[in-house]
Amino acid sequence: MLIRKLFKFENAHIVRNCTSDRCKRSIHGHSYKVELILKASKLDHGQMVYDFGLLKGVIKELIDSFDHAICFWNADDTAYIQACKDFSARWVSLPVSPSAEQFSRVFFFLAQEVLKSTNTQNGEGDVSVYSVIVHETDTGYAQSFQEDIDNDQMGILSLDQIEFSQQIQAEWSNNQMYEDLKNGIKFNNPQVELQVPKA
């Protein structure tokens, strides 16, 4: 079974090496919509794939980190990167271009890492990310699947290569959240008292 959760954020970027002159030479922004689609072959004690309320935690905070931020490819010109850091308190450094395609891979990767690092406590099954769709405009989106995350030709993703500015980290409910994720420290979902006995 699949479920879908929608997230929204505003972000600025330059997409180097693309065909469009406007996109590769000028900072510009988009109103992004991110569809996170989860799958499981078993339902939890509430008969859900994964409680939507749980997606308002670490996964939402990581996606929201991109809101009102500028994203840049860490291989870009050093002067441009420094200018992004100097003139924006909210920035995200990526090991890949901040294109819609790569955003879909980055969000898939981050959500999957969070799920793998979460202790579930309500009988959840094999919950995993099925797909991520990133709408960059009303008419264009990119969609990624697990094979795209595993495809090194598309760029290698690692937690160590994604960097969030100090301002972004300061706004997290737990400013150690990303370090915890990188260091394999588990997140704990709330314990649940069952009102209806398990069958």
mmCIF file of C-alpha atoms in Angstrom:
data_model
loop_
_atom_site.group_PDB
_atom_site.id
_atom_site.type_symbol
_atom_site.label_atom_id
_atom_site.label_comp_id
_atom_site.label_asym_id
_atom_site.label_seq_id
_atom_site.Cartn_x
_atom_site.Cartn_y
_atom_site.Cartn_z
ATOM 1 C CA MET A 1 0.000 0.000 0.000
ATOM 2 C CA LEU A 2 1.113 3.560 -0.713
ATOM 3 C CA ILE A 3 0.513 6.819 1.159
ATOM 4 C CA ARG A 4 1.436 10.335 0.084
ATOM 5 C CA LYS A 5 2.417 13.387 2.144
ATOM 6 C CA LEU A 6 2.795 16.827 0.556
ATOM 7 C CA PHE A 7 5.357 19.408 1.674
ATOM 8 C CA LYS A 8 5.947 22.926 0.329
ATOM 9 C CA PHE A 9 8.868 25.358 0.426
ATOM 10 C CA GLU A 10 10.361 28.376 -1.362
ATOM 11 C CA ASN A 11 13.960 28.106 -2.575
ATOM 12 C CA ALA A 12 16.554 29.852 -4.739
ATOM 13 C CA HIS A 13 19.249 28.276 -6.890
ATOM 14 C CA ILE A 14 21.290 28.332 -10.069
ATOM 15 C CA VAL A 15 21.359 25.163 -12.190
ATOM 16 C CA ARG A 16 24.839 25.159 -13.716
ATOM 17 C CA ASN A 17 25.516 23.382 -17.021
ATOM 18 C CA CYS A 18 21.847 23.280 -18.042
ATOM 19 C CA THR A 19 20.668 24.370 -21.485
ATOM 20 C CA SER A 20 18.581 27.373 -20.452
ATOM 21 C CA ASP A 21 20.616 30.575 -20.153
ATOM 22 C CA ARG A 22 18.250 32.025 -17.571
ATOM 23 C CA CYS A 23 18.588 29.002 -15.304
ATOM 24 C CA LYS A 24 22.356 28.576 -15.463
ATOM 25 C CA ARG A 25 23.461 32.222 -15.226
ATOM 26 C CA SER A 26 21.028 33.861 -12.780
ATOM 27 C CA ILE A 27 19.885 33.170 -9.259
ATOM 28 C CA HIS A 28 16.163 32.503 -9.353
ATOM 29 C CA GLY A 29 13.538 30.906 -7.163
ATOM 30 C CA HIS A 30 10.648 28.465 -7.232
ATOM 31 C CA SER A 31 7.703 27.506 -5.080
ATOM 32 C CA TYR A 32 8.365 23.795 -4.647
ATOM 33 C CA LYS A 33 5.924 21.031 -3.811
ATOM 34 C CA VAL A 34 7.352 17.729 -2.606
ATOM 35 C CA GLU A 35 5.290 14.540 -2.665
ATOM 36 C CA LEU A 36 6.741 11.913 -0.360
ATOM 37 C CA ILE A 37 5.243 8.508 -1.154
ATOM 38 C CA LEU A 38 5.760 5.720 1.376
ATOM 39 C CA LYS A 39 5.023 2.033 0.954
ATOM 40 C CA ALA A 40 4.479 -0.917 3.272
ATOM 41 C CA SER A 41 3.080 -4.415 3.006
ATOM 42 C CA LYS A 42 1.755 -4.307 6.583
ATOM 43 C CA LEU A 43 -0.362 -1.815 8.515
ATOM 44 C CA ASP A 44 0.388 -0.617 12.041
ATOM 45 C CA HIS A 45 -1.917 -1.012 15.067
ATOM 46 C CA GLY A 46 -3.886 2.031 13.884
ATOM 47 C CA GLN A 47 -4.248 0.297 10.508
ATOM 48 C CA MET A 48 -2.057 2.861 8.796
ATOM 49 C CA VAL A 49 1.049 2.497 6.649
ATOM 50 C CA TYR A 50 2.674 5.260 8.750
ATOM 51 C CA ASP A 51 0.882 7.879 10.835
ATOM 52 C CA PHE A 52 0.888 11.192 8.944
ATOM 53 C CA GLY A 53 1.566 12.932 12.269
ATOM 54 C CA LEU A 54 4.962 11.221 12.468
ATOM 55 C CA LEU A 55 5.961 12.865 9.191
ATOM 56 C CA LYS A 56 5.731 16.259 10.925
ATOM 57 C CA GLY A 57 8.930 15.431 12.821
ATOM 58 C CA VAL A 58 12.475 15.005 11.517
ATOM 59 C CA ILE A 59 11.474 14.456 7.867
ATOM 60 C CA LYS A 60 9.393 17.655 7.781
ATOM 61 C CA GLU A 61 12.152 19.630 9.515
ATOM 62 C CA LEU A 62 14.738 18.473 6.983
ATOM 63 C CA ILE A 63 12.557 19.372 3.999
ATOM 64 C CA ASP A 64 11.619 22.685 5.651
ATOM 65 C CA SER A 65 15.354 23.404 5.943
ATOM 66 C CA PHE A 66 15.260 24.223 2.234
ATOM 67 C CA ASP A 67 12.578 26.898 2.729
ATOM 68 C CA HIS A 68 13.731 30.481 2.131
ATOM 69 C CA ALA A 69 17.223 29.134 1.560
ATOM 70 C CA ILE A 70 19.649 29.223 -1.330
ATOM 71 C CA CYS A 71 21.011 25.867 -2.479
ATOM 72 C CA PHE A 72 24.248 25.403 -4.334
ATOM 73 C CA TRP A 73 26.323 22.589 -5.807
ATOM 74 C CA ASN A 74 29.477 22.239 -3.711
ATOM 75 C CA ALA A 75 31.527 21.955 -6.930
ATOM 76 C CA ASP A 76 30.475 25.452 -8.082
ATOM 77 C CA ASP A 77 32.793 28.459 -8.214
ATOM 78 C CA THR A 78 34.214 29.163 -4.744
ATOM 79 C CA ALA A 79 33.478 32.900 -4.994
ATOM 80 C CA TYR A 80 29.822 32.179 -5.769
ATOM 81 C CA ILE A 81 29.575 29.721 -2.867
ATOM 82 C CA GLN A 82 31.134 32.241 -0.496
ATOM 83 C CA ALA A 83 28.707 34.941 -1.693
ATOM 84 C CA CYS A 84 25.776 32.612 -1.005
ATOM 85 C CA LYS A 85 27.088 32.084 2.526
ATOM 86 C CA ASP A 86 27.864 35.775 3.058
ATOM 87 C CA PHE A 87 24.504 37.103 1.919
ATOM 88 C CA SER A 88 22.082 34.384 3.025
ATOM 89 C CA ALA A 89 21.785 33.076 6.575
ATOM 90 C CA ARG A 90 19.895 30.068 5.223
ATOM 91 C CA TRP A 91 21.849 27.978 2.734
ATOM 92 C CA VAL A 92 22.241 24.301 1.856
ATOM 93 C CA SER A 93 25.342 22.845 0.215
ATOM 94 C CA LEU A 94 24.716 19.757 -1.931
ATOM 95 C CA PRO A 95 27.075 17.263 -3.596
ATOM 96 C CA VAL A 96 24.871 17.507 -6.700
ATOM 97 C CA SER A 97 23.218 20.287 -8.673
ATOM 98 C CA PRO A 98 20.097 21.792 -7.034
ATOM 99 C CA SER A 99 17.898 20.747 -9.966
ATOM 100 C CA ALA A 100 14.403 19.331 -9.486
ATOM 101 C CA GLU A 101 15.785 15.930 -10.443
ATOM 102 C CA GLN A 102 18.453 16.048 -7.772
ATOM 103 C CA PHE A 103 16.084 17.526 -5.184
ATOM 104 C CA SER A 104 13.870 14.481 -5.674
ATOM 105 C CA ARG A 105 16.881 12.209 -5.088
ATOM 106 C CA VAL A 106 18.088 14.217 -2.068
ATOM 107 C CA PHE A 107 14.660 14.170 -0.371
ATOM 108 C CA PHE A 108 14.228 10.459 -1.121
ATOM 109 C CA PHE A 109 17.657 9.783 0.368
ATOM 110 C CA LEU A 110 17.097 11.912 3.478
ATOM 111 C CA ALA A 111 13.621 10.495 4.176
ATOM 112 C CA GLN A 112 14.876 6.944 3.732
ATOM 113 C CA GLU A 113 17.806 7.573 6.089
ATOM 114 C CA VAL A 114 15.448 8.973 8.733
ATOM 115 C CA LEU A 115 13.099 5.985 8.429
ATOM 116 C CA LYS A 116 16.028 3.566 8.743
ATOM 117 C CA SER A 117 17.172 5.448 11.865
ATOM 118 C CA THR A 118 13.769 5.468 13.572
ATOM 119 C CA ASN A 119 12.567 3.107 16.280
ATOM 120 C CA THR A 120 8.899 2.599 15.481
ATOM 121 C CA GLN A 121 6.615 1.664 18.368
ATOM 122 C CA ASN A 122 3.162 1.031 16.978
ATOM 123 C CA GLY A 123 3.504 -2.204 15.033
ATOM 124 C CA GLU A 124 4.666 -0.564 11.809
ATOM 125 C CA GLY A 125 5.799 -2.923 9.087
ATOM 126 C CA ASP A 126 8.356 -2.583 6.329
ATOM 127 C CA VAL A 127 7.816 1.151 5.818
ATOM 128 C CA SER A 128 10.107 2.643 3.186
ATOM 129 C CA VAL A 129 10.174 5.407 0.601
ATOM 130 C CA TYR A 130 8.538 4.339 -2.647
ATOM 131 C CA SER A 131 9.055 7.554 -4.592
ATOM 132 C CA VAL A 132 9.532 11.301 -4.292
ATOM 133 C CA ILE A 133 8.049 13.820 -6.724
ATOM 134 C CA VAL A 134 9.363 17.399 -6.726
ATOM 135 C CA HIS A 135 7.210 19.970 -8.515
ATOM 136 C CA GLU A 136 9.421 22.898 -9.507
ATOM 137 C CA THR A 137 6.662 24.662 -11.443
ATOM 138 C CA ASP A 138 2.971 24.055 -12.134
ATOM 139 C CA THR A 139 3.919 22.289 -15.362
ATOM 140 C CA GLY A 140 7.131 20.442 -14.521
ATOM 141 C CA TYR A 141 8.224 17.909 -11.953
ATOM 142 C CA ALA A 142 10.884 15.256 -11.381
ATOM 143 C CA GLN A 143 10.263 11.846 -9.819
ATOM 144 C CA SER A 144 12.800 9.475 -8.312
ATOM 145 C CA PHE A 145 12.758 5.847 -7.220
ATOM 146 C CA GLN A 146 15.187 3.641 -5.300
ATOM 147 C CA GLU A 147 17.123 2.744 -8.453
ATOM 148 C CA ASP A 148 17.832 6.459 -8.963
ATOM 149 C CA ILE A 149 19.312 6.758 -5.474
ATOM 150 C CA ASP A 150 21.534 3.724 -6.133
ATOM 151 C CA ASN A 151 22.666 5.018 -9.542
ATOM 152 C CA ASP A 152 26.162 6.490 -9.054
ATOM 153 C CA GLN A 153 26.014 8.022 -12.547
ATOM 154 C CA MET A 154 23.415 10.432 -11.128
ATOM 155 C CA GLY A 155 25.760 11.428 -8.303
ATOM 156 C CA ILE A 156 26.665 9.814 -5.007
ATOM 157 C CA LEU A 157 24.595 10.986 -2.059
ATOM 158 C CA SER A 158 25.890 10.837 1.489
ATOM 159 C CA LEU A 159 24.889 12.516 4.728
ATOM 160 C CA ASP A 160 28.409 13.905 5.108
ATOM 161 C CA GLN A 161 28.154 15.749 1.786
ATOM 162 C CA ILE A 162 24.933 17.650 2.596
ATOM 163 C CA GLU A 163 25.584 20.720 4.741
ATOM 164 C CA PHE A 164 23.044 23.025 6.392
ATOM 165 C CA SER A 165 23.904 26.551 7.522
ATOM 166 C CA GLN A 166 24.100 27.407 11.223
ATOM 167 C CA GLN A 167 20.913 29.473 10.946
ATOM 168 C CA ILE A 168 18.981 26.484 9.603
ATOM 169 C CA GLN A 169 20.328 24.221 12.336
ATOM 170 C CA ALA A 170 19.438 26.782 15.011
ATOM 171 C CA GLU A 171 15.796 26.647 13.890
ATOM 172 C CA TRP A 172 15.488 22.862 14.296
ATOM 173 C CA SER A 173 13.638 21.630 17.378
ATOM 174 C CA ASN A 174 16.804 19.615 18.112
ATOM 175 C CA ASN A 175 19.832 21.374 16.654
ATOM 176 C CA GLN A 176 21.803 18.115 16.920
ATOM 177 C CA MET A 177 19.231 16.301 14.763
ATOM 178 C CA TYR A 178 21.397 16.015 11.643
ATOM 179 C CA GLU A 179 24.522 15.064 13.578
ATOM 180 C CA ASP A 180 22.468 12.372 15.327
ATOM 181 C CA LEU A 181 21.340 11.078 11.933
ATOM 182 C CA LYS A 182 24.915 11.029 10.618
ATOM 183 C CA ASN A 183 26.178 9.273 13.745
ATOM 184 C CA GLY A 184 23.518 6.551 13.684
ATOM 185 C CA ILE A 185 21.745 7.749 16.836
ATOM 186 C CA LYS A 186 18.187 6.461 16.670
ATOM 187 C CA PHE A 187 15.066 8.599 16.716
ATOM 188 C CA ASN A 188 12.238 7.216 18.848
ATOM 189 C CA ASN A 189 8.620 7.447 17.819
ATOM 190 C CA PRO A 190 6.168 7.884 20.706
ATOM 191 C CA GLN A 191 4.884 4.830 22.500
ATOM 192 C CA VAL A 192 1.210 4.139 21.875
ATOM 193 C CA GLU A 193 -1.418 2.900 24.280
ATOM 194 C CA LEU A 194 -3.852 0.723 22.349
ATOM 195 C CA GLN A 195 -7.538 1.533 22.887
ATOM 196 C CA VAL A 196 -8.710 -1.457 20.863
ATOM 197 C CA PRO A 197 -6.945 -4.754 21.580
ATOM 198 C CA LYS A 198 -4.892 -6.300 18.797
ATOM 199 C CA ALA A 199 -6.728 -9.060 16.964
#
